[in-house]
GROMACS .gro file of N, CA and C in nm:
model
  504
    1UNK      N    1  -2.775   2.881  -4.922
    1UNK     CA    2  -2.751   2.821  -4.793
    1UNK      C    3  -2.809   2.683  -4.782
    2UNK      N    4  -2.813   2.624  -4.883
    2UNK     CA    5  -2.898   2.472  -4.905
    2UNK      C    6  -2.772   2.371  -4.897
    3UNK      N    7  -2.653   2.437  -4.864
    3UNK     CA    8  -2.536   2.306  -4.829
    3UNK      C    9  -2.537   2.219  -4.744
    4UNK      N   10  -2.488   2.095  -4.735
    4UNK     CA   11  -2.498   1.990  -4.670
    4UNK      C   12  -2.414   2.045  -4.484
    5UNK      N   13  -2.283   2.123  -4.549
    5UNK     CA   14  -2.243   2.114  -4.412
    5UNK      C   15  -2.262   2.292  -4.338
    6UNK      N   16  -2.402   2.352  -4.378
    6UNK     CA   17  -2.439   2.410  -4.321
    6UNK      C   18  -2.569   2.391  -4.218
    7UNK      N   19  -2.619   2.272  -4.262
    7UNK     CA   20  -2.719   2.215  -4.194
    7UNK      C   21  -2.749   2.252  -4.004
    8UNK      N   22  -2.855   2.308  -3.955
    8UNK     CA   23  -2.797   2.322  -3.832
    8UNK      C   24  -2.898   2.187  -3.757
    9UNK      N   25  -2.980   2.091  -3.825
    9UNK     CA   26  -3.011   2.006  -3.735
    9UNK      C   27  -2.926   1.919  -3.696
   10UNK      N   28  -2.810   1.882  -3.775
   10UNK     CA   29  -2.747   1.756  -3.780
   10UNK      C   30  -2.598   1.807  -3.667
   11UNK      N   31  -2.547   1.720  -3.586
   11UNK     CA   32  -2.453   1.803  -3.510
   11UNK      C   33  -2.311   1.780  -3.630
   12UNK      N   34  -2.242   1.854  -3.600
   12UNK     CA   35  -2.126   1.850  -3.726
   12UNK      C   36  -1.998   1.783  -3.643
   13UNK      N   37  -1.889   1.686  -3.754
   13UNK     CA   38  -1.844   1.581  -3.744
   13UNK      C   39  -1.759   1.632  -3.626
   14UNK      N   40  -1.668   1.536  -3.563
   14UNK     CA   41  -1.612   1.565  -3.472
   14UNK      C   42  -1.451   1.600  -3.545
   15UNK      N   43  -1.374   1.765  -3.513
   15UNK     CA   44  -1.257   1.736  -3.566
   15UNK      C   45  -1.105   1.701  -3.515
   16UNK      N   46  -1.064   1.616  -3.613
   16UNK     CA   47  -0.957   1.534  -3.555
   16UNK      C   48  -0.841   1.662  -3.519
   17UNK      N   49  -0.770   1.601  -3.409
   17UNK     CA   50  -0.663   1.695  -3.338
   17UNK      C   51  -0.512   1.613  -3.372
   18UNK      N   52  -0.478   1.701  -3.401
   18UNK     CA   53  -0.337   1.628  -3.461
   18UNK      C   54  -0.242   1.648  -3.353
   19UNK      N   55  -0.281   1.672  -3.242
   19UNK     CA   56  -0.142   1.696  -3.158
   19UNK      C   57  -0.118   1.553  -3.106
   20UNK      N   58   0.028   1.574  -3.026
   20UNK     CA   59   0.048   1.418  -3.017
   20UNK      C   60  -0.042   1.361  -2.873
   21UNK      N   61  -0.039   1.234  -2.865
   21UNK     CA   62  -0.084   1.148  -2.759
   21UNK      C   63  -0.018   1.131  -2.666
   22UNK      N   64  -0.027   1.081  -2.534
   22UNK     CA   65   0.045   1.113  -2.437
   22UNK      C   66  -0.013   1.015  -2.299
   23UNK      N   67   0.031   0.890  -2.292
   23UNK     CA   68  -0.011   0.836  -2.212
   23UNK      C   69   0.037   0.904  -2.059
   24UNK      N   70  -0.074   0.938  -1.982
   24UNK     CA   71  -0.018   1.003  -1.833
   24UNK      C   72   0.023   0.895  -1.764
   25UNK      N   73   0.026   0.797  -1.736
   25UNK     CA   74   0.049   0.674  -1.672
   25UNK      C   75   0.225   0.654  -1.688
   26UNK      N   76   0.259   0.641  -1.788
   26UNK     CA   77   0.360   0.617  -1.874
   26UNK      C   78   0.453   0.777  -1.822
   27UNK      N   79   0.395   0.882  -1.839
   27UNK     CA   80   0.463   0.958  -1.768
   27UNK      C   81   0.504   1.004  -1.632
   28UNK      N   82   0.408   0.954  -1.578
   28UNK     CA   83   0.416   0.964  -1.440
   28UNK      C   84   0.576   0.875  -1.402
   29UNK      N   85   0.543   0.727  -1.469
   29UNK     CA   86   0.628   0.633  -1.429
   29UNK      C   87   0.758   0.672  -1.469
   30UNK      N   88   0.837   0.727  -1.558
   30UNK     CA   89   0.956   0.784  -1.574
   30UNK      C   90   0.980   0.925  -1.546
   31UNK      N   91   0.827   1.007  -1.440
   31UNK     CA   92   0.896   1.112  -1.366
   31UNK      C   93   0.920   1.023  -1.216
   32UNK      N   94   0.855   0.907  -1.221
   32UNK     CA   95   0.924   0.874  -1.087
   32UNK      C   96   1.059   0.802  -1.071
   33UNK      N   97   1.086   0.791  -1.170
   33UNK     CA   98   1.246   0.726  -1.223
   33UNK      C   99   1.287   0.813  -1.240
   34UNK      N  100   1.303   0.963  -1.286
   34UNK     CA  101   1.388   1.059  -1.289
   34UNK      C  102   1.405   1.155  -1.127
   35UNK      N  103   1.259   1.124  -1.087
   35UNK     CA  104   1.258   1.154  -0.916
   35UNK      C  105   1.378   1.055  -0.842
   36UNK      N  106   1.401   0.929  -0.865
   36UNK     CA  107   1.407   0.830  -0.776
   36UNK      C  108   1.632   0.838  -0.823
   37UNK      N  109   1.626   0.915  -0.974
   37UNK     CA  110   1.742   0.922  -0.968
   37UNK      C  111   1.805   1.027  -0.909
   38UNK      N  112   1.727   1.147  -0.934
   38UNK     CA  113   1.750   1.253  -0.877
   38UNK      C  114   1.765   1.267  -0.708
   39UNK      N  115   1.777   1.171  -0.603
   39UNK     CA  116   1.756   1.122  -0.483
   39UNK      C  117   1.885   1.031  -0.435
   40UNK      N  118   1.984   1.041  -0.571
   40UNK     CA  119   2.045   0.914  -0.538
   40UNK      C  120   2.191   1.036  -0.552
   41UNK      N  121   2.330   0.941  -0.427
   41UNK     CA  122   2.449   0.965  -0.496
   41UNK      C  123   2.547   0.968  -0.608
   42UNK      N  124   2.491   0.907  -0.698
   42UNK     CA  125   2.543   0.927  -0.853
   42UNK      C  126   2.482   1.021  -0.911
   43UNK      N  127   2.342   1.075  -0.871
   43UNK     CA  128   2.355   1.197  -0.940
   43UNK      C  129   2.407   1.329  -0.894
   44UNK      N  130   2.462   1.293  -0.772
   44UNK     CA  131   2.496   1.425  -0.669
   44UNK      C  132   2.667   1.402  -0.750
   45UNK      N  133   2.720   1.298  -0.771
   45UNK     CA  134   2.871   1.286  -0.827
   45UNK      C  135   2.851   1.330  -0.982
   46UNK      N  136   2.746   1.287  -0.999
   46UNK     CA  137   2.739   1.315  -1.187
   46UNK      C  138   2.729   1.480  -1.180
   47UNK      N  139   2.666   1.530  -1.089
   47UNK     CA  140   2.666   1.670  -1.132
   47UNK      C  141   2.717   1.770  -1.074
   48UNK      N  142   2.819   1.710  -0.984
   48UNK     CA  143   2.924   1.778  -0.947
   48UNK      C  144   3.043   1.747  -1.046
   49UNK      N  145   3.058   1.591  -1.131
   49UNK     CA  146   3.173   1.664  -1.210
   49UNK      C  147   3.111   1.753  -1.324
   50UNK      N  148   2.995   1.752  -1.349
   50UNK     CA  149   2.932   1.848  -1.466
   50UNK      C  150   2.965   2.024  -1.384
   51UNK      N  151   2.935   2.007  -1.280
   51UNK     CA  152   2.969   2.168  -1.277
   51UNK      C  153   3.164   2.172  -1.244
   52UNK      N  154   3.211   2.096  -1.196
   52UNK     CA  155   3.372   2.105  -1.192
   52UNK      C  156   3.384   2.089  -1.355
   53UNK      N  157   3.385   2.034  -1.453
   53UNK     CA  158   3.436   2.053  -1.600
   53UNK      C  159   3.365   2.184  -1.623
   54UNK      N  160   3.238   2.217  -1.608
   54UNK     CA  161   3.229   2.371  -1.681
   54UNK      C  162   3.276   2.449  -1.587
   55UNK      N  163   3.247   2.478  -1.507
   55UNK     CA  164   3.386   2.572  -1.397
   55UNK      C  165   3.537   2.586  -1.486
   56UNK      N  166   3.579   2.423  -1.468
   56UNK     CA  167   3.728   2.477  -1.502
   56UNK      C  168   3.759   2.472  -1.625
   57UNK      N  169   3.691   2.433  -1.736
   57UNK     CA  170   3.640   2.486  -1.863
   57UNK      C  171   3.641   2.599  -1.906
   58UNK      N  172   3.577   2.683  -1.799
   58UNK     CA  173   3.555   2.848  -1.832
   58UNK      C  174   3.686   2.927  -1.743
   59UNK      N  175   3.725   2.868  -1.680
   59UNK     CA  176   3.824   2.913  -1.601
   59UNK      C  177   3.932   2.917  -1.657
   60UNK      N  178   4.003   2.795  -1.729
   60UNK     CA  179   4.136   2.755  -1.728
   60UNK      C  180   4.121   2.731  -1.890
   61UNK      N  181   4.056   2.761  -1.957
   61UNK     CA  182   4.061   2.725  -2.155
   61UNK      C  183   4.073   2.868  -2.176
   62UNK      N  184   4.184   2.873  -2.304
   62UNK     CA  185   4.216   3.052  -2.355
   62UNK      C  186   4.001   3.076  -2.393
   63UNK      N  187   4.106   3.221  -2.399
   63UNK     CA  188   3.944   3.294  -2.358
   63UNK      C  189   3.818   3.274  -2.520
   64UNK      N  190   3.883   3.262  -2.615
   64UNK     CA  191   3.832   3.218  -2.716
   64UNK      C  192   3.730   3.102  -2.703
   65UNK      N  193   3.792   3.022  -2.644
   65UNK     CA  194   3.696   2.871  -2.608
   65UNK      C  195   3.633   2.902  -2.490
   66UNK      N  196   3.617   2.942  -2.421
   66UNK     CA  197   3.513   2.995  -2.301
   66UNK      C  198   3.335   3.004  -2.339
   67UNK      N  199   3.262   2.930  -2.327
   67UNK     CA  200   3.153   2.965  -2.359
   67UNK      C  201   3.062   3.053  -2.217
   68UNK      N  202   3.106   3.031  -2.135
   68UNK     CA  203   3.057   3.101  -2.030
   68UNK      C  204   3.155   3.163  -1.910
   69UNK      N  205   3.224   3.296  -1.996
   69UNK     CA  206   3.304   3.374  -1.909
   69UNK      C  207   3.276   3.488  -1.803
   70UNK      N  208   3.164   3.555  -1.844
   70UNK     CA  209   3.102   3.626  -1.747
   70UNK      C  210   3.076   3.535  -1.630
   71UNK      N  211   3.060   3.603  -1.532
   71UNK     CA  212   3.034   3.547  -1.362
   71UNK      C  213   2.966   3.461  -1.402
   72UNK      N  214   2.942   3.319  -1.505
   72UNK     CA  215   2.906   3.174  -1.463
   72UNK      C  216   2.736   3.211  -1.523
   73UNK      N  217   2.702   3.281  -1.564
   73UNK     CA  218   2.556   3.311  -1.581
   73UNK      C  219   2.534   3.196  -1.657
   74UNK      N  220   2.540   3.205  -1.799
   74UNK     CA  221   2.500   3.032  -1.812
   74UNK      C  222   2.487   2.969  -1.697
   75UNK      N  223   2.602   2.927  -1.631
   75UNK     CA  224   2.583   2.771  -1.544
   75UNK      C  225   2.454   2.818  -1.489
   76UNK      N  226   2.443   2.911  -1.424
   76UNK     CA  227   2.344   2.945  -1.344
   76UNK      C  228   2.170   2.890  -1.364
   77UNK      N  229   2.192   2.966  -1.495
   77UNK     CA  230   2.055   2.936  -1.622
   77UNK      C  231   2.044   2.763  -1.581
   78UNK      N  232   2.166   2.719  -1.622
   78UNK     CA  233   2.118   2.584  -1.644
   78UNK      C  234   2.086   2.481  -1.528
   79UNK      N  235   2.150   2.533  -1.409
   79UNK     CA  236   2.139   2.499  -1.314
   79UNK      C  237   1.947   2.491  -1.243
   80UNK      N  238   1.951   2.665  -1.275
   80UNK     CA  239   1.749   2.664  -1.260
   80UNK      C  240   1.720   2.594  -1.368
   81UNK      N  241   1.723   2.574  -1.476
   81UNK     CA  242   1.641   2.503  -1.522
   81UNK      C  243   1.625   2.416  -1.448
   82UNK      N  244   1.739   2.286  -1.448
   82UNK     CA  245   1.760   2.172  -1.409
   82UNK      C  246   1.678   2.149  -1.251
   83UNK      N  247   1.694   2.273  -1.189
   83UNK     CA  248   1.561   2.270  -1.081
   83UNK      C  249   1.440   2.269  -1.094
   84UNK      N  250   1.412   2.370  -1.166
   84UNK     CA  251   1.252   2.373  -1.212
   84UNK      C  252   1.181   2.252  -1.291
   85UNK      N  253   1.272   2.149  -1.308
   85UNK     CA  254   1.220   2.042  -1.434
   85UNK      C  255   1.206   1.965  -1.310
   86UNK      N  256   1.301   1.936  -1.258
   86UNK     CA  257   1.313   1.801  -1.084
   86UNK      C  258   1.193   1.858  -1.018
   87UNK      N  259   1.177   1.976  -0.929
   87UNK     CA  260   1.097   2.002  -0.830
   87UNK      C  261   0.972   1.980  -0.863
   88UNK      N  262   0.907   1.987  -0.958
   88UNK     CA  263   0.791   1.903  -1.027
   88UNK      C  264   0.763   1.775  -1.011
   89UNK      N  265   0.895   1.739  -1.088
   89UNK     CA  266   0.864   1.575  -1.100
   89UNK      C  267   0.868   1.500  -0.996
   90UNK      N  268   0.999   1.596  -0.881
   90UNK     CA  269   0.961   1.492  -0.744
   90UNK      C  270   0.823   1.512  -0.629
   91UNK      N  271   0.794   1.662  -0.680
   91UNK     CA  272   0.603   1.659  -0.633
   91UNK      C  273   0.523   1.560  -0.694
   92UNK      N  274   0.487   1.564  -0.853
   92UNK     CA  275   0.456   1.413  -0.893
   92UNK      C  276   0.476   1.259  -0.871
   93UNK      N  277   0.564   1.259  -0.812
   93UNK     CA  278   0.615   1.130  -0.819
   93UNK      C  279   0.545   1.106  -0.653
   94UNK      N  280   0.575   1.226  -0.541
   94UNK     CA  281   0.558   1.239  -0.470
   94UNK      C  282   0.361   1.204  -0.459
   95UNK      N  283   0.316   1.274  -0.515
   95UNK     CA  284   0.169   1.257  -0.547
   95UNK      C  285   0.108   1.110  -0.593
   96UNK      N  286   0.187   1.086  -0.653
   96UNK     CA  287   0.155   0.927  -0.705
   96UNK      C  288   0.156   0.843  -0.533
   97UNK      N  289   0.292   0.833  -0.473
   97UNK     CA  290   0.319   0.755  -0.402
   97UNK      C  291   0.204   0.760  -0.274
   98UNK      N  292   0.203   0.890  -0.260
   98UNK     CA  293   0.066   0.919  -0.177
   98UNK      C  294  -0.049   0.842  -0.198
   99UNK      N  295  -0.085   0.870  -0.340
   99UNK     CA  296  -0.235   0.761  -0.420
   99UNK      C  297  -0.201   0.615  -0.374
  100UNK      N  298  -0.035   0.578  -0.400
  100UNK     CA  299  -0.042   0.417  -0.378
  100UNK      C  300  -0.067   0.395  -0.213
  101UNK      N  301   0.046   0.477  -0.137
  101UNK     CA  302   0.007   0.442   0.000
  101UNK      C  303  -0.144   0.423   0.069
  102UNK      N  304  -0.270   0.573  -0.030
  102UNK     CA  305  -0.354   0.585   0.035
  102UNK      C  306  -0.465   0.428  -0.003
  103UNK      N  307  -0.442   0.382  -0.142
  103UNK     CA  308  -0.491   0.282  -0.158
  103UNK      C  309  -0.468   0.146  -0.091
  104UNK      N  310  -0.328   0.138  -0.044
  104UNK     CA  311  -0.274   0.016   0.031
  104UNK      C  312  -0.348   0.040   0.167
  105UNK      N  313  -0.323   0.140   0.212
  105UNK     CA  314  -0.397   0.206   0.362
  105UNK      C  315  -0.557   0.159   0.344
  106UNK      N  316  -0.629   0.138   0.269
  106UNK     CA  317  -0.785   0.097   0.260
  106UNK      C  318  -0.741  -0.027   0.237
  107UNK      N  319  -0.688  -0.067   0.164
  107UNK     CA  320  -0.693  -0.213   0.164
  107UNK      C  321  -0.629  -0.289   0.254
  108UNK      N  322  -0.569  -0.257   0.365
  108UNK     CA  323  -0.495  -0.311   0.478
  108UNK      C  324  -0.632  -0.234   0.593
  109UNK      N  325  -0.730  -0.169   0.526
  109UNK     CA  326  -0.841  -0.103   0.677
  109UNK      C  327  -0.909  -0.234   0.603
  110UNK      N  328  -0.992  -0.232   0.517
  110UNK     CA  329  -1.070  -0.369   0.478
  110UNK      C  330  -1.065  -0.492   0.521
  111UNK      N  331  -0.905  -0.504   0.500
  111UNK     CA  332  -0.818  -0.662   0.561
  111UNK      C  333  -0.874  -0.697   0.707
  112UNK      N  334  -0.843  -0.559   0.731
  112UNK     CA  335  -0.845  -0.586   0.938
  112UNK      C  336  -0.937  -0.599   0.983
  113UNK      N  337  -1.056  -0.534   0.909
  113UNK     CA  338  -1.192  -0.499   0.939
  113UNK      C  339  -1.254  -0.708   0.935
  114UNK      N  340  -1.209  -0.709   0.776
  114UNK     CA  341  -1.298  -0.844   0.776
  114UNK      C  342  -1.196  -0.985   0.908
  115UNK      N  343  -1.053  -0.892   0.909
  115UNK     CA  344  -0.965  -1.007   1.006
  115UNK      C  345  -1.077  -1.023   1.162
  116UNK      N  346  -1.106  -0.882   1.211
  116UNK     CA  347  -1.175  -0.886   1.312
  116UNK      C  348  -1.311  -0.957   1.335
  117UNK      N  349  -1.401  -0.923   1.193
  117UNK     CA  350  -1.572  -0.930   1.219
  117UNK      C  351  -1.518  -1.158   1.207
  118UNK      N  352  -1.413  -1.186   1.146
  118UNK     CA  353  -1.352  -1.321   1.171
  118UNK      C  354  -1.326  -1.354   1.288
  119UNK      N  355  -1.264  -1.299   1.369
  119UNK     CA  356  -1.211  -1.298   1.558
  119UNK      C  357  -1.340  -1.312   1.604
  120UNK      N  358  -1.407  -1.187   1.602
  120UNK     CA  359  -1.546  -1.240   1.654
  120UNK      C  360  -1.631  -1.326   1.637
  121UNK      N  361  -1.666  -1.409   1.514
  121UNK     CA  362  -1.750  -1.479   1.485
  121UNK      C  363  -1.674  -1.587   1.589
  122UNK      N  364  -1.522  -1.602   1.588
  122UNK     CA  365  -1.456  -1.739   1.615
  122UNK      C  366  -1.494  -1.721   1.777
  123UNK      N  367  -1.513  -1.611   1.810
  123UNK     CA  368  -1.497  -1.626   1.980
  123UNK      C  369  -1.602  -1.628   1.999
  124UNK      N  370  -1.758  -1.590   1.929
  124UNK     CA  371  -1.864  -1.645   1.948
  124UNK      C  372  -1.946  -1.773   1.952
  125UNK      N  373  -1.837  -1.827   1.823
  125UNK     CA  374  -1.853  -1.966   1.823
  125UNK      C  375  -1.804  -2.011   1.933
  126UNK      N  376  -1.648  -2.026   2.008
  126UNK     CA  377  -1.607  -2.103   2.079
  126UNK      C  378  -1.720  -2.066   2.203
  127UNK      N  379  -1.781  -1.966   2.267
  127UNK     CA  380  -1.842  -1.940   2.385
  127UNK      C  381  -1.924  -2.003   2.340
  128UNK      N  382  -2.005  -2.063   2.215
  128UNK     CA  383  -2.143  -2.119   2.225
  128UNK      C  384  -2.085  -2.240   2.270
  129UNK      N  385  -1.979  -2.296   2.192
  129UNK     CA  386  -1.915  -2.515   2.211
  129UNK      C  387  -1.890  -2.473   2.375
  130UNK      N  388  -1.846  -2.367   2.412
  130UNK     CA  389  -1.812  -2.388   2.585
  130UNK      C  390  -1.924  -2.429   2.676
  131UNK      N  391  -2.063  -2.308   2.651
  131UNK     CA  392  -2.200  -2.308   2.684
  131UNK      C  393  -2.265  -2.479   2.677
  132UNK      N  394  -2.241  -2.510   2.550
  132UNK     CA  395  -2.277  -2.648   2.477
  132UNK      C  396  -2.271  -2.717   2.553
  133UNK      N  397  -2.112  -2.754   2.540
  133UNK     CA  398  -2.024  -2.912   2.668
  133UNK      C  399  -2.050  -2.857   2.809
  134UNK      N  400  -2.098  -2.756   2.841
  134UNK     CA  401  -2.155  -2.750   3.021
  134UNK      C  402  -2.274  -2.857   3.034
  135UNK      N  403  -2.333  -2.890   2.922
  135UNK     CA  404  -2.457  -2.957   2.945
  135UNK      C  405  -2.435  -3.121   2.879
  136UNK      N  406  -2.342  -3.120   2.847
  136UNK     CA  407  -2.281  -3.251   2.766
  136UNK      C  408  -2.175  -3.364   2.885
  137UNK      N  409  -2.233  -3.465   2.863
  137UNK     CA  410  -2.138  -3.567   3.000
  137UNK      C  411  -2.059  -3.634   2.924
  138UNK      N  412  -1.942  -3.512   2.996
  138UNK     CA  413  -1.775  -3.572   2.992
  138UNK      C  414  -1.726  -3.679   2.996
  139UNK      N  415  -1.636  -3.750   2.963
  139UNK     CA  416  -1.545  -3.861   3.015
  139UNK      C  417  -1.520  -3.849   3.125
  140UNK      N  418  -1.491  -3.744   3.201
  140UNK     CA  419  -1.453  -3.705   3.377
  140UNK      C  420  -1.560  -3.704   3.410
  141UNK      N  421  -1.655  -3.669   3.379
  141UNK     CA  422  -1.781  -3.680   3.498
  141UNK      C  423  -1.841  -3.776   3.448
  142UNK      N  424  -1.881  -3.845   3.368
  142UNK     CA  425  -1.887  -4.002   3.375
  142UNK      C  426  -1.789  -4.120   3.453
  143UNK      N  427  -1.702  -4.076   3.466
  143UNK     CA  428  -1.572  -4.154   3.543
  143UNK      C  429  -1.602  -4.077   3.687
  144UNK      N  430  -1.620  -3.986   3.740
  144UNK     CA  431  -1.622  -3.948   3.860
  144UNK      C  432  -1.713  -4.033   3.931
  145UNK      N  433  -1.865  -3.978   3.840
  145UNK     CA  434  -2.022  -4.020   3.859
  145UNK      C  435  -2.006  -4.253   3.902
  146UNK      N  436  -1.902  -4.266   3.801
  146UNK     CA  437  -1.902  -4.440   3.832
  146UNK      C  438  -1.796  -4.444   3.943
  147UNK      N  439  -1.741  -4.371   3.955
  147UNK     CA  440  -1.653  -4.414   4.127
  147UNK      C  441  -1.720  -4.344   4.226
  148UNK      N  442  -1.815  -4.253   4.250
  148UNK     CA  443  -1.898  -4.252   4.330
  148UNK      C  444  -1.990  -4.388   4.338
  149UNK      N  445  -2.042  -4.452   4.227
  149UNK     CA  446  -2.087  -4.549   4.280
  149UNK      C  447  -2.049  -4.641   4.322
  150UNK      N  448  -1.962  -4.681   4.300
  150UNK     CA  449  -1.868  -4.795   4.321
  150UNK      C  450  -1.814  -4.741   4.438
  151UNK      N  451  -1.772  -4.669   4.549
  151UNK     CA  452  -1.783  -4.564   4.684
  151UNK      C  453  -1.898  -4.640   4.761
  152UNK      N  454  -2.019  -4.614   4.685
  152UNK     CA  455  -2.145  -4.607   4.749
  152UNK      C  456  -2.175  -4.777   4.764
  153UNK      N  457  -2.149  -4.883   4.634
  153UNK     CA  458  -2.207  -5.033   4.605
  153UNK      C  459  -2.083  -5.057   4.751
  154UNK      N  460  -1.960  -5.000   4.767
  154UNK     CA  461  -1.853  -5.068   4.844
  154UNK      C  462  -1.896  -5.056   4.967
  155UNK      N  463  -1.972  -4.905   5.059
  155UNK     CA  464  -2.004  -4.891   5.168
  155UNK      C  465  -2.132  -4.955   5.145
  156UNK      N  466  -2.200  -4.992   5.098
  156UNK     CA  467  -2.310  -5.098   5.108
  156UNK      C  468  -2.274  -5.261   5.173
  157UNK      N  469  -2.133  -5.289   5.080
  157UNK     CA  470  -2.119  -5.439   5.114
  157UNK      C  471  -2.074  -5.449   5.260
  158UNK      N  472  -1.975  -5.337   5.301
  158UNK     CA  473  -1.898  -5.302   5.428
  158UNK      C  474  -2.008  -5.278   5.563
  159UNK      N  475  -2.122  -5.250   5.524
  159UNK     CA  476  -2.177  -5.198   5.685
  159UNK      C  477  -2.324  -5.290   5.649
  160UNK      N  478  -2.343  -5.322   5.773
  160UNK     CA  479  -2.446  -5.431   5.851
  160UNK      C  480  -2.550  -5.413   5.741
  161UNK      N  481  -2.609  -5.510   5.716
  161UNK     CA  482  -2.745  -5.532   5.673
  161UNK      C  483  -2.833  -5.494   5.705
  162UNK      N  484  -2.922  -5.395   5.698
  162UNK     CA  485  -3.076  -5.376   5.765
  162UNK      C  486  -3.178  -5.400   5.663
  163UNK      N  487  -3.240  -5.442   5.738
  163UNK     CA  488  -3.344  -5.496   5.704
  163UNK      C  489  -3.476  -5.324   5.707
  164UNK      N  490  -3.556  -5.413   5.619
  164UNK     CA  491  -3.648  -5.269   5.592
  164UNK      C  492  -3.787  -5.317   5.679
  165UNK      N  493  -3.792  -5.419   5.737
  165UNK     CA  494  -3.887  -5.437   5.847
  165UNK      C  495  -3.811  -5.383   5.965
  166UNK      N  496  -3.908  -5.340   6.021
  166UNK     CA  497  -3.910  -5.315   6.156
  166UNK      C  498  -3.933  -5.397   6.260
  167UNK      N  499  -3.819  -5.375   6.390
  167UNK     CA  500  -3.800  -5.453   6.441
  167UNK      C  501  -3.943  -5.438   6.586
  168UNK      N  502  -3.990  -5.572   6.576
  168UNK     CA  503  -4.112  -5.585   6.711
  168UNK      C  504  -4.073  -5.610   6.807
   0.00000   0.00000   0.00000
């Protein structure tokens, strides 16, 4: 028992798996293309003439060439299959679209979030410049403030002179 690959301190190599590889990404994306065909009117026409040629195939060809003369059982078979392979893939595909929506949905809550804490800063700012120019002299109240005086220098020139002695 002095063999190398009986050793139990050393952990033993890792072994390679020969099955094939399988990008999930890559599959997903052509079950959502087989979802997205399966959804459409050409495949509702494509597989209605697929069941009208085997129908009248089995119907109307001498009985020799008939591959499915009993009550249609084939078609049947192939028909579930052809369900059981779709109803999957359009749950998957279905599942994916969910992941994208739910990710767009956070990233359109993020958007709004930082659009708002933006609204506010801007309307905080503008109430401070409003607060500000209350204490800042306008062009109008500098222009008011000089035609009041010019009011006041005019009723000066207009009414009698007094004198700041008093009269004895």
């Amino acid at each position: 028992m002095s063999g190398e690959g009986t050793r139990l301190d050393r952990p033993r190599e890792p072994r390679r798996v020969r099955l094939p590889r399988w990008d999930p990404e890559a599959f997903g994306k052509a079950s959502e293309q087989i979802a997205r065909f399966l959804g459409t009117g050409r495949f509702i026409a494509w597989m209605t003439v697929f069941v009208a040629v085997w129908l009248g195939w089995n119907i109307l060809a001498p009985e020799r060439l008939r591959f499915d003369s009993y009550p249609f059982i084939f078609l049947t078979l192939m028909l579930s299959l052809q369900a059981s392979y779709s109803a999957p893939l359009i749950l998957l595909s279905q599942y994916r679209q969910a992941d994208r929506d739910r990710v767009t949905l956070e990233q359109d809550r993020s958007r709004d979030e930082r659009s708002i804490a933006d609204t506010e800063f801007l309307a905080r700012e503008i109430a401070a410049l409003r607060m500000g120019m209350g204490e800042v002299a306008t062009r109008d109240w500098i222009r008011s403030e000089f035609q009041d005086l010019i009011r006041e220098m005019e009723q000066g020139r207009t009414a009698p002179a007094r004198s700041d002695e008093p009269d004895s």
